[in-house]
Amino acid sequence: DCVQTIGKLFCANGDTTISWDGTSTATVAGAPVASLVGKFRNRVLLSGISGSKGRVRGSGELDSTDWTVQIPGVSTTPFNIAFGGADDGEDIICLMGTFQDVFMVGKKNSLWGLYGFGRNDFQVRELSREVGCIEQKSVKEKNNCLYWLSARGVEKFCGTSIDRISDPIRNQIDVIVAAPGNSRTSNDTTQADF
């Protein structure tokens, strides 16, 4: 998973977080091991962190190498925020990006928004307790509306209204939603397999 912010491309794969500046690649010093990456307010955001999959960690503002959460800290220092309480049992599946000045976060059965401009005024609000997100790469913005795949189908979020728009093709979407995984895997065991 990759995102571009503060002059670099940042990628997370559950093993390491790396950055690319257009010429060279480097491991992001101090960053937690994560599988999801996002950007908000000139910060790198990480989630899918082992042992805290219901949380989002944010780097220092304009500093992708600053991950030390300071108490009390200032507005530009890193943060570590739980979505849905300390542990509601649901992992964050989608870092959906910024939509209408809110950073959207999706769990399987709920949507959340991160509001504010710095660590001192960031707030988390639950946007839906019924609709979530099940595929991070399905999230797209078009004509000032956000679209994504949830457990109930394809969703459209415009203004304050979330509507399921996949009813005309529900039989096809239900197959996709019910599938255990839409990825393909191949085990390479020898150099010739590559």
Coordinates of N, CA and C in Angstrom, one line a residue:
D1 N 0.9 -1.2 0.0 CA 0.0 0.0 0.0 C 0.9 1.2 0.0
C2 N 0.6 2.2 -0.9 CA 1.5 3.4 -1.0 C 0.7 4.7 -1.0
V3 N 1.3 5.8 -0.6 CA 0.7 7.1 -0.7 C 1.8 8.1 -0.9
Q4 N 1.5 9.2 -1.5 CA 2.5 10.3 -1.7 C 2.2 11.5 -0.8
T5 N 3.2 11.9 -0.1 CA 3.0 13.1 0.8 C 4.4 13.6 1.2
I6 N 4.4 14.8 1.6 CA 5.6 15.5 2.0 C 6.9 15.2 1.1
G7 N 6.6 15.2 -0.2 CA 7.7 15.1 -1.2 C 8.2 13.7 -1.4
K8 N 7.6 12.7 -0.9 CA 8.0 11.3 -1.1 C 6.9 10.4 -1.3
L9 N 7.2 9.2 -1.8 CA 6.2 8.1 -1.8 C 6.5 7.2 -0.7
F10 N 5.5 6.9 0.2 CA 5.6 6.0 1.3 C 4.8 4.8 1.1
C11 N 5.4 3.6 1.4 CA 4.8 2.3 1.2 C 4.9 1.5 2.4
A12 N 3.8 0.7 2.7 CA 3.8 -0.2 3.9 C 3.3 -1.6 3.4
N13 N 3.9 -2.6 3.8 CA 3.5 -4.0 3.4 C 3.4 -5.0 4.5
G14 N 3.3 -4.5 5.7 CA 3.2 -5.4 6.9 C 4.6 -5.9 7.3
D15 N 5.6 -5.6 6.6 CA 7.0 -6.0 6.9 C 7.9 -4.8 7.3
T16 N 7.8 -3.8 6.5 CA 8.5 -2.6 6.7 C 7.8 -1.4 6.1
T17 N 8.2 -0.2 6.5 CA 7.7 1.0 5.9 C 8.8 1.7 5.2
I18 N 8.7 2.0 3.9 CA 9.7 2.5 3.1 C 9.3 3.9 2.5
S19 N 10.3 4.6 2.1 CA 10.0 5.9 1.3 C 10.9 5.9 0.1
W20 N 10.4 6.6 -0.9 CA 11.1 6.8 -2.2 C 11.0 8.2 -2.5
D21 N 12.2 8.9 -2.8 CA 12.2 10.3 -3.1 C 12.4 10.6 -4.5
G22 N 12.2 9.6 -5.4 CA 12.4 9.8 -6.8 C 13.7 9.2 -7.4
T23 N 14.6 9.0 -6.5 CA 15.9 8.5 -6.9 C 16.4 7.3 -6.0
S24 N 16.0 7.3 -4.7 CA 16.5 6.3 -3.8 C 15.4 5.8 -2.9
T25 N 15.5 4.6 -2.4 CA 14.5 4.0 -1.5 C 15.2 3.9 -0.1
A26 N 14.4 4.1 0.9 CA 15.0 4.0 2.3 C 13.9 3.5 3.2
T27 N 14.3 2.8 4.3 CA 13.4 2.4 5.3 C 13.1 3.7 6.2
V28 N 11.8 3.8 6.5 CA 11.4 5.0 7.3 C 11.8 4.7 8.8
A29 N 12.8 5.5 9.2 CA 13.4 5.3 10.6 C 12.3 5.5 11.6
G30 N 12.2 4.6 12.6 CA 11.3 4.8 13.7 C 9.9 4.4 13.4
A31 N 9.5 4.2 12.2 CA 8.1 3.9 11.8 C 7.7 2.5 12.3
P32 N 6.5 2.4 12.8 CA 6.1 1.0 13.2 C 5.8 0.2 12.0
V33 N 5.9 -1.2 12.1 CA 5.6 -2.1 11.0 C 4.1 -2.1 10.8
A34 N 3.6 -1.7 9.6 CA 2.2 -1.5 9.4 C 1.9 -2.1 8.0
S35 N 0.6 -2.4 7.8 CA 0.2 -2.8 6.4 C -0.7 -1.8 5.7
L36 N -1.1 -0.7 6.3 CA -1.9 0.3 5.7 C -1.2 1.7 5.9
V37 N -1.2 2.5 4.8 CA -0.5 3.8 4.9 C -1.5 4.9 4.3
G38 N -1.5 6.0 4.9 CA -2.3 7.1 4.4 C -1.6 8.5 4.7
K39 N -2.3 9.6 4.4 CA -1.7 10.9 4.6 C -2.8 11.8 5.0
F40 N -2.4 12.7 6.0 CA -3.4 13.7 6.5 C -2.6 14.8 7.1
R41 N -2.9 16.1 6.8 CA -2.3 17.2 7.4 C -0.8 17.2 7.5
N42 N -0.1 16.9 6.3 CA 1.3 16.8 6.2 C 1.9 15.8 7.1
R43 N 1.3 14.7 7.3 CA 1.8 13.6 8.2 C 1.6 12.3 7.4
V44 N 2.4 11.3 7.7 CA 2.3 9.9 7.3 C 1.4 9.2 8.3
L45 N 0.4 8.5 7.9 CA -0.5 7.7 8.8 C -0.2 6.3 8.6
L46 N -0.2 5.5 9.6 CA 0.0 4.0 9.5 C -1.0 3.3 10.4
S47 N -1.5 2.2 9.9 CA -2.4 1.3 10.6 C -2.2 -0.1 10.2
G48 N -2.9 -1.0 10.7 CA -2.6 -2.4 10.5 C -1.4 -2.9 11.2
I49 N -1.1 -2.3 12.4 CA 0.1 -2.5 13.2 C -0.2 -3.7 14.1
S50 N 0.6 -4.7 14.1 CA 0.4 -5.8 15.0 C 0.3 -5.4 16.4
G51 N -0.8 -5.9 17.0 CA -1.1 -5.6 18.4 C -1.9 -4.4 18.6
S52 N -2.1 -3.5 17.6 CA -2.9 -2.3 17.7 C -3.6 -2.1 16.4
K53 N -4.3 -3.1 15.9 CA -5.0 -2.9 14.6 C -6.2 -2.1 14.6
G54 N -6.6 -1.6 15.7 CA -7.8 -0.7 15.8 C -7.3 0.8 16.0
R55 N -6.0 1.0 15.8 CA -5.4 2.3 16.0 C -4.8 2.9 14.7
V56 N -4.6 4.2 14.7 CA -3.9 4.9 13.6 C -2.7 5.6 14.3
R57 N -1.5 5.5 13.8 CA -0.4 6.2 14.2 C 0.0 7.3 13.2
G58 N 0.3 8.5 13.6 CA 0.6 9.5 12.7 C 2.0 10.1 13.0
S59 N 2.8 10.3 12.0 CA 4.1 10.9 12.2 C 4.1 12.3 12.6
G60 N 5.2 12.9 13.0 CA 5.3 14.3 13.2 C 4.9 15.1 12.0
E61 N 4.4 16.3 12.1 CA 4.0 17.1 11.0 C 5.3 17.4 10.2
L62 N 5.2 17.2 8.9 CA 6.3 17.4 7.9 C 7.6 16.6 8.3
D63 N 7.5 15.6 9.1 CA 8.7 14.8 9.5 C 8.3 13.3 9.6
S64 N 8.5 12.6 8.5 CA 8.2 11.1 8.4 C 9.0 10.3 9.3
T65 N 10.1 10.8 9.9 CA 11.0 10.0 10.7 C 10.7 10.2 12.2
D66 N 9.7 11.1 12.6 CA 9.4 11.4 13.9 C 8.1 10.6 14.3
W67 N 8.3 9.5 15.1 CA 7.2 8.6 15.5 C 7.1 8.5 17.1
T68 N 7.9 9.3 17.8 CA 7.9 9.2 19.3 C 6.8 10.0 19.8
V69 N 5.8 9.4 20.4 CA 4.6 10.1 21.0 C 5.1 10.7 22.3
Q70 N 4.9 12.0 22.4 CA 5.4 12.8 23.6 C 4.2 13.2 24.4
I71 N 4.3 13.1 25.7 CA 3.3 13.5 26.6 C 3.8 14.8 27.4
P72 N 3.2 15.9 27.3 CA 1.9 16.2 26.6 C 2.1 16.4 25.1
G73 N 3.2 16.8 24.6 CA 3.4 17.0 23.2 C 2.8 18.3 22.7
V74 N 3.1 18.7 21.5 CA 2.6 19.9 20.9 C 1.8 19.5 19.7
S75 N 1.2 20.5 19.0 CA 0.3 20.2 17.9 C 1.0 19.5 16.7
T76 N 2.3 19.7 16.6 CA 3.0 19.1 15.4 C 3.7 17.7 15.8
T77 N 3.6 17.2 17.0 CA 4.2 15.9 17.4 C 3.3 14.7 16.9
P78 N 3.9 13.5 16.9 CA 3.2 12.3 16.5 C 2.0 12.0 17.4
F79 N 1.1 11.2 16.9 CA 0.0 10.8 17.7 C -0.3 9.3 17.5
N80 N -1.1 8.7 18.4 CA -1.5 7.3 18.4 C -3.0 7.3 18.8
I81 N -3.9 7.1 17.9 CA -5.3 7.3 18.3 C -6.1 6.0 18.0
A82 N -6.9 5.6 19.0 CA -7.8 4.4 18.9 C -9.1 4.9 18.2
F83 N -9.6 4.0 17.3 CA -10.9 4.2 16.6 C -11.8 3.2 17.1
G84 N -12.8 3.6 17.9 CA -13.8 2.7 18.5 C -13.4 2.3 19.9
G85 N -12.6 3.1 20.6 CA -12.2 2.8 22.0 C -10.9 2.1 22.0
A86 N -10.4 1.7 23.1 CA -9.1 1.1 23.3 C -9.0 -0.2 22.5
D87 N -10.1 -1.0 22.5 CA -10.1 -2.2 21.7 C -11.5 -2.7 21.6
D88 N -12.2 -2.4 20.4 CA -13.5 -2.8 20.2 C -13.6 -4.1 19.5
G89 N -12.5 -4.7 19.3 CA -12.4 -6.0 18.6 C -12.5 -6.0 17.1
E90 N -12.6 -4.8 16.5 CA -12.6 -4.7 15.0 C -11.3 -4.0 14.6
D91 N -10.7 -4.6 13.6 CA -9.5 -4.0 13.0 C -9.8 -3.0 12.0
I92 N -9.0 -2.0 11.8 CA -9.1 -1.0 10.8 C -8.7 -1.7 9.5
I93 N -9.6 -1.7 8.5 CA -9.3 -2.3 7.2 C -9.0 -1.3 6.1
C94 N -9.6 -0.1 6.2 CA -9.4 0.9 5.2 C -9.0 2.2 5.7
L95 N -7.8 2.7 5.3 CA -7.5 4.1 5.5 C -8.0 4.8 4.2
M96 N -9.2 5.4 4.2 CA -9.9 5.8 3.0 C -9.5 7.1 2.5
G97 N -8.7 7.9 3.2 CA -8.2 9.1 2.7 C -9.0 10.3 3.2
T98 N -8.6 11.5 2.7 CA -9.3 12.7 3.1 C -10.5 12.9 2.2
F99 N -11.7 13.2 2.8 CA -12.9 13.5 2.0 C -13.6 14.6 2.8
Q100 N -13.9 15.7 2.1 CA -14.6 16.8 2.7 C -13.9 17.3 4.0
D101 N -12.5 17.3 4.0 CA -11.7 17.8 5.1 C -11.7 16.9 6.3
V102 N -12.1 15.6 6.1 CA -12.1 14.6 7.2 C -11.3 13.4 6.7
F103 N -10.4 12.9 7.5 CA -9.7 11.7 7.1 C -10.6 10.5 7.5
M104 N -11.0 9.7 6.5 CA -12.0 8.6 6.7 C -11.3 7.3 7.0
V105 N -11.8 6.6 8.0 CA -11.2 5.3 8.4 C -12.4 4.3 8.4
G106 N -12.1 3.1 7.8 CA -13.2 2.1 7.8 C -12.8 0.8 8.5
K107 N -13.7 0.3 9.3 CA -13.6 -1.0 9.8 C -14.7 -1.8 9.1
K108 N -14.8 -3.1 9.4 CA -15.7 -4.0 8.7 C -17.2 -3.5 8.8
N109 N -17.5 -3.0 10.0 CA -18.9 -2.7 10.2 C -19.1 -1.2 10.7
S110 N -18.1 -0.4 10.5 CA -18.3 1.0 11.0 C -17.3 1.9 10.2
L111 N -17.8 3.2 10.1 CA -16.9 4.3 9.5 C -16.6 5.3 10.6
W112 N -15.4 5.9 10.5 CA -14.9 6.8 11.4 C -14.3 8.0 10.7
G113 N -14.3 9.2 11.3 CA -13.7 10.3 10.8 C -12.7 10.9 11.8
L114 N -11.5 11.3 11.2 CA -10.5 12.1 12.0 C -10.6 13.5 11.6
Y115 N -11.0 14.4 12.6 CA -11.2 15.8 12.3 C -10.1 16.6 13.0
G116 N -9.8 17.8 12.6 CA -8.8 18.6 13.2 C -7.6 19.0 12.4
F117 N -6.7 19.8 13.0 CA -5.6 20.3 12.2 C -4.2 19.9 12.9
G118 N -4.2 19.4 14.1 CA -3.0 19.1 14.8 C -3.3 18.2 15.9
R119 N -2.2 17.7 16.5 CA -2.4 16.7 17.6 C -3.3 17.3 18.7
N120 N -3.1 18.5 19.0 CA -3.9 19.1 20.1 C -5.4 19.3 19.9
D121 N -5.8 19.2 18.6 CA -7.3 19.3 18.4 C -7.8 18.2 17.5
F122 N -7.1 17.1 17.3 CA -7.6 16.0 16.5 C -8.8 15.3 17.4
Q123 N -9.8 15.0 16.7 CA -11.0 14.3 17.3 C -11.4 13.2 16.4
V124 N -11.9 12.1 17.0 CA -12.4 11.0 16.2 C -13.9 10.9 16.5
R125 N -14.7 10.8 15.3 CA -16.1 10.7 15.4 C -16.6 9.5 14.6
E126 N -17.6 8.8 15.2 CA -18.2 7.7 14.4 C -19.1 8.2 13.4
L127 N -19.0 7.8 12.2 CA -19.8 8.3 11.1 C -21.0 7.4 10.8
S128 N -20.7 6.1 11.0 CA -21.8 5.1 10.7 C -21.5 3.8 11.6
R129 N -22.5 3.3 12.2 CA -22.4 2.1 13.0 C -22.9 0.9 12.2
E130 N -23.4 1.1 11.0 CA -24.0 0.1 10.1 C -23.2 -0.2 8.9
V131 N -22.4 0.8 8.4 CA -21.7 0.6 7.1 C -20.2 0.8 7.4
G132 N -19.5 -0.2 6.8 CA -18.0 -0.2 7.0 C -17.3 -0.2 5.6
C133 N -16.1 -0.7 5.6 CA -15.3 -0.8 4.4 C -14.6 -2.2 4.5
I134 N -14.6 -2.9 3.4 CA -14.0 -4.2 3.4 C -12.8 -4.3 2.4
E135 N -12.6 -3.3 1.6 CA -11.5 -3.3 0.6 C -10.9 -1.9 0.4
Q136 N -9.8 -1.7 0.9 CA -9.1 -0.4 0.9 C -9.0 0.1 -0.6
K137 N -8.6 -0.8 -1.5 CA -8.3 -0.3 -2.9 C -9.6 0.0 -3.6
S138 N -10.8 -0.2 -3.0 CA -12.0 0.1 -3.7 C -12.4 1.6 -3.5
V139 N -11.8 2.3 -2.6 CA -12.2 3.6 -2.3 C -11.8 4.6 -3.3
K140 N -12.8 5.3 -3.9 CA -12.5 6.3 -4.9 C -13.4 7.5 -4.7
E141 N -12.9 8.7 -5.1 CA -13.8 9.9 -5.0 C -14.1 10.3 -6.5
K142 N -15.4 10.7 -6.7 CA -15.8 11.1 -8.0 C -16.9 12.1 -7.8
N143 N -16.9 13.2 -8.5 CA -17.9 14.3 -8.5 C -18.3 14.6 -7.0
N144 N -17.4 14.8 -6.2 CA -17.6 15.2 -4.8 C -18.4 14.1 -4.0
C145 N -18.3 12.9 -4.4 CA -18.9 11.8 -3.6 C -17.8 10.7 -3.5
L146 N -17.9 9.9 -2.4 CA -16.9 8.9 -2.1 C -17.6 7.5 -2.3
Y147 N -16.9 6.6 -3.0 CA -17.5 5.3 -3.3 C -16.5 4.2 -2.8
W148 N -17.1 3.1 -2.3 CA -16.2 2.0 -1.8 C -17.1 0.8 -1.6
L149 N -16.4 -0.4 -1.4 CA -17.1 -1.7 -1.2 C -17.2 -1.9 0.3
S150 N -18.4 -2.2 0.7 CA -18.7 -2.5 2.1 C -19.3 -4.0 2.2
A151 N -19.6 -4.4 3.3 CA -20.1 -5.8 3.5 C -21.5 -5.9 2.9
R152 N -22.2 -4.8 2.7 CA -23.5 -4.8 2.1 C -23.6 -4.5 0.6
G153 N -22.4 -4.1 0.0 CA -22.4 -3.7 -1.4 C -21.5 -2.5 -1.7
V154 N -21.8 -1.9 -2.8 CA -21.0 -0.6 -3.2 C -21.8 0.6 -2.6
E155 N -21.0 1.4 -1.9 CA -21.6 2.5 -1.1 C -21.2 3.8 -1.8
K156 N -22.1 4.8 -1.6 CA -21.9 6.2 -2.1 C -22.1 7.1 -1.0
F157 N -21.1 8.0 -0.7 CA -21.3 8.9 0.4 C -21.2 10.3 -0.2
C158 N -22.3 11.1 -0.1 CA -22.4 12.5 -0.6 C -22.9 13.3 0.6
G159 N -22.2 14.4 0.9 CA -22.7 15.2 2.0 C -22.7 14.4 3.3
T160 N -23.9 14.2 3.8 CA -24.0 13.4 5.1 C -24.8 12.1 4.9
S161 N -25.1 11.7 3.6 CA -25.9 10.5 3.3 C -25.0 9.4 2.7
I162 N -25.2 8.2 3.3 CA -24.5 7.0 2.7 C -25.6 6.2 2.1
D163 N -25.4 5.9 0.8 CA -26.4 5.1 0.1 C -25.8 3.9 -0.5
R164 N -26.4 2.7 -0.5 CA -26.0 1.5 -1.2 C -26.5 1.7 -2.7
I165 N -25.5 1.7 -3.6 CA -25.9 2.0 -5.0 C -25.8 0.7 -5.8
S166 N -25.5 -0.4 -5.3 CA -25.2 -1.6 -6.0 C -26.5 -2.5 -6.1
D167 N -27.6 -2.1 -5.7 CA -28.8 -2.9 -5.7 C -29.1 -3.5 -7.1
P168 N -29.0 -2.7 -8.2 CA -29.3 -3.3 -9.6 C -28.4 -4.4 -10.0
I169 N -27.2 -4.5 -9.4 CA -26.3 -5.7 -9.7 C -26.0 -6.4 -8.4
R170 N -26.9 -6.5 -7.5 CA -26.7 -7.1 -6.2 C -26.2 -8.5 -6.3
N171 N -26.8 -9.3 -7.2 CA -26.4 -10.7 -7.3 C -24.9 -10.9 -7.6
Q172 N -24.3 -10.0 -8.4 CA -22.9 -10.0 -8.8 C -22.0 -9.5 -7.6
I173 N -22.5 -8.4 -7.0 CA -21.7 -7.8 -5.9 C -21.7 -8.8 -4.7
D174 N -22.8 -9.4 -4.4 CA -22.9 -10.4 -3.3 C -21.8 -11.5 -3.4
V175 N -21.5 -11.9 -4.6 CA -20.5 -12.9 -4.9 C -19.1 -12.4 -4.5
I176 N -18.9 -11.1 -4.9 CA -17.6 -10.5 -4.6 C -17.4 -10.3 -3.1
V177 N -18.5 -9.8 -2.4 CA -18.4 -9.6 -1.0 C -18.2 -10.9 -0.2
A178 N -18.9 -12.0 -0.6 CA -18.8 -13.2 0.1 C -17.5 -14.0 -0.2
A179 N -16.8 -13.6 -1.2 CA -15.6 -14.3 -1.5 C -14.6 -14.2 -0.4
P180 N -13.9 -15.3 0.0 CA -12.9 -15.2 1.1 C -11.7 -14.2 0.8
G181 N -11.5 -14.0 -0.5 CA -10.4 -13.1 -0.9 C -10.4 -13.0 -2.4
N182 N -10.0 -11.8 -2.8 CA -10.0 -11.5 -4.3 C -8.6 -11.5 -4.8
S183 N -7.6 -11.8 -4.0 CA -6.3 -11.8 -4.5 C -5.8 -13.1 -5.0
R184 N -4.8 -13.1 -5.8 CA -4.3 -14.3 -6.3 C -2.9 -14.5 -5.7
T185 N -2.6 -15.8 -5.3 CA -1.3 -16.0 -4.7 C -0.6 -17.1 -5.5
S186 N 0.7 -17.1 -5.5 CA 1.6 -18.1 -6.1 C 2.8 -18.2 -5.3
N187 N 3.1 -19.5 -4.9 CA 4.3 -19.7 -4.1 C 5.5 -20.0 -5.1
D188 N 6.5 -19.2 -5.0 CA 7.7 -19.3 -5.7 C 8.7 -20.1 -4.8
T189 N 9.2 -21.2 -5.3 CA 10.0 -22.1 -4.4 C 11.5 -22.1 -5.0
T190 N 11.6 -21.8 -6.2 CA 13.0 -21.8 -6.8 C 13.2 -20.5 -7.6
Q191 N 14.4 -20.3 -7.9 CA 14.8 -19.1 -8.7 C 14.1 -19.1 -10.0
A192 N 13.9 -20.3 -10.6 CA 13.3 -20.4 -11.9 C 11.8 -20.0 -11.9
D193 N 11.2 -20.1 -10.7 CA 9.8 -19.7 -10.6 C 9.6 -18.2 -10.8
F194 N 10.6 -17.4 -10.5 CA 10.5 -16.0 -10.6 C 10.5 -15.6 -12.1

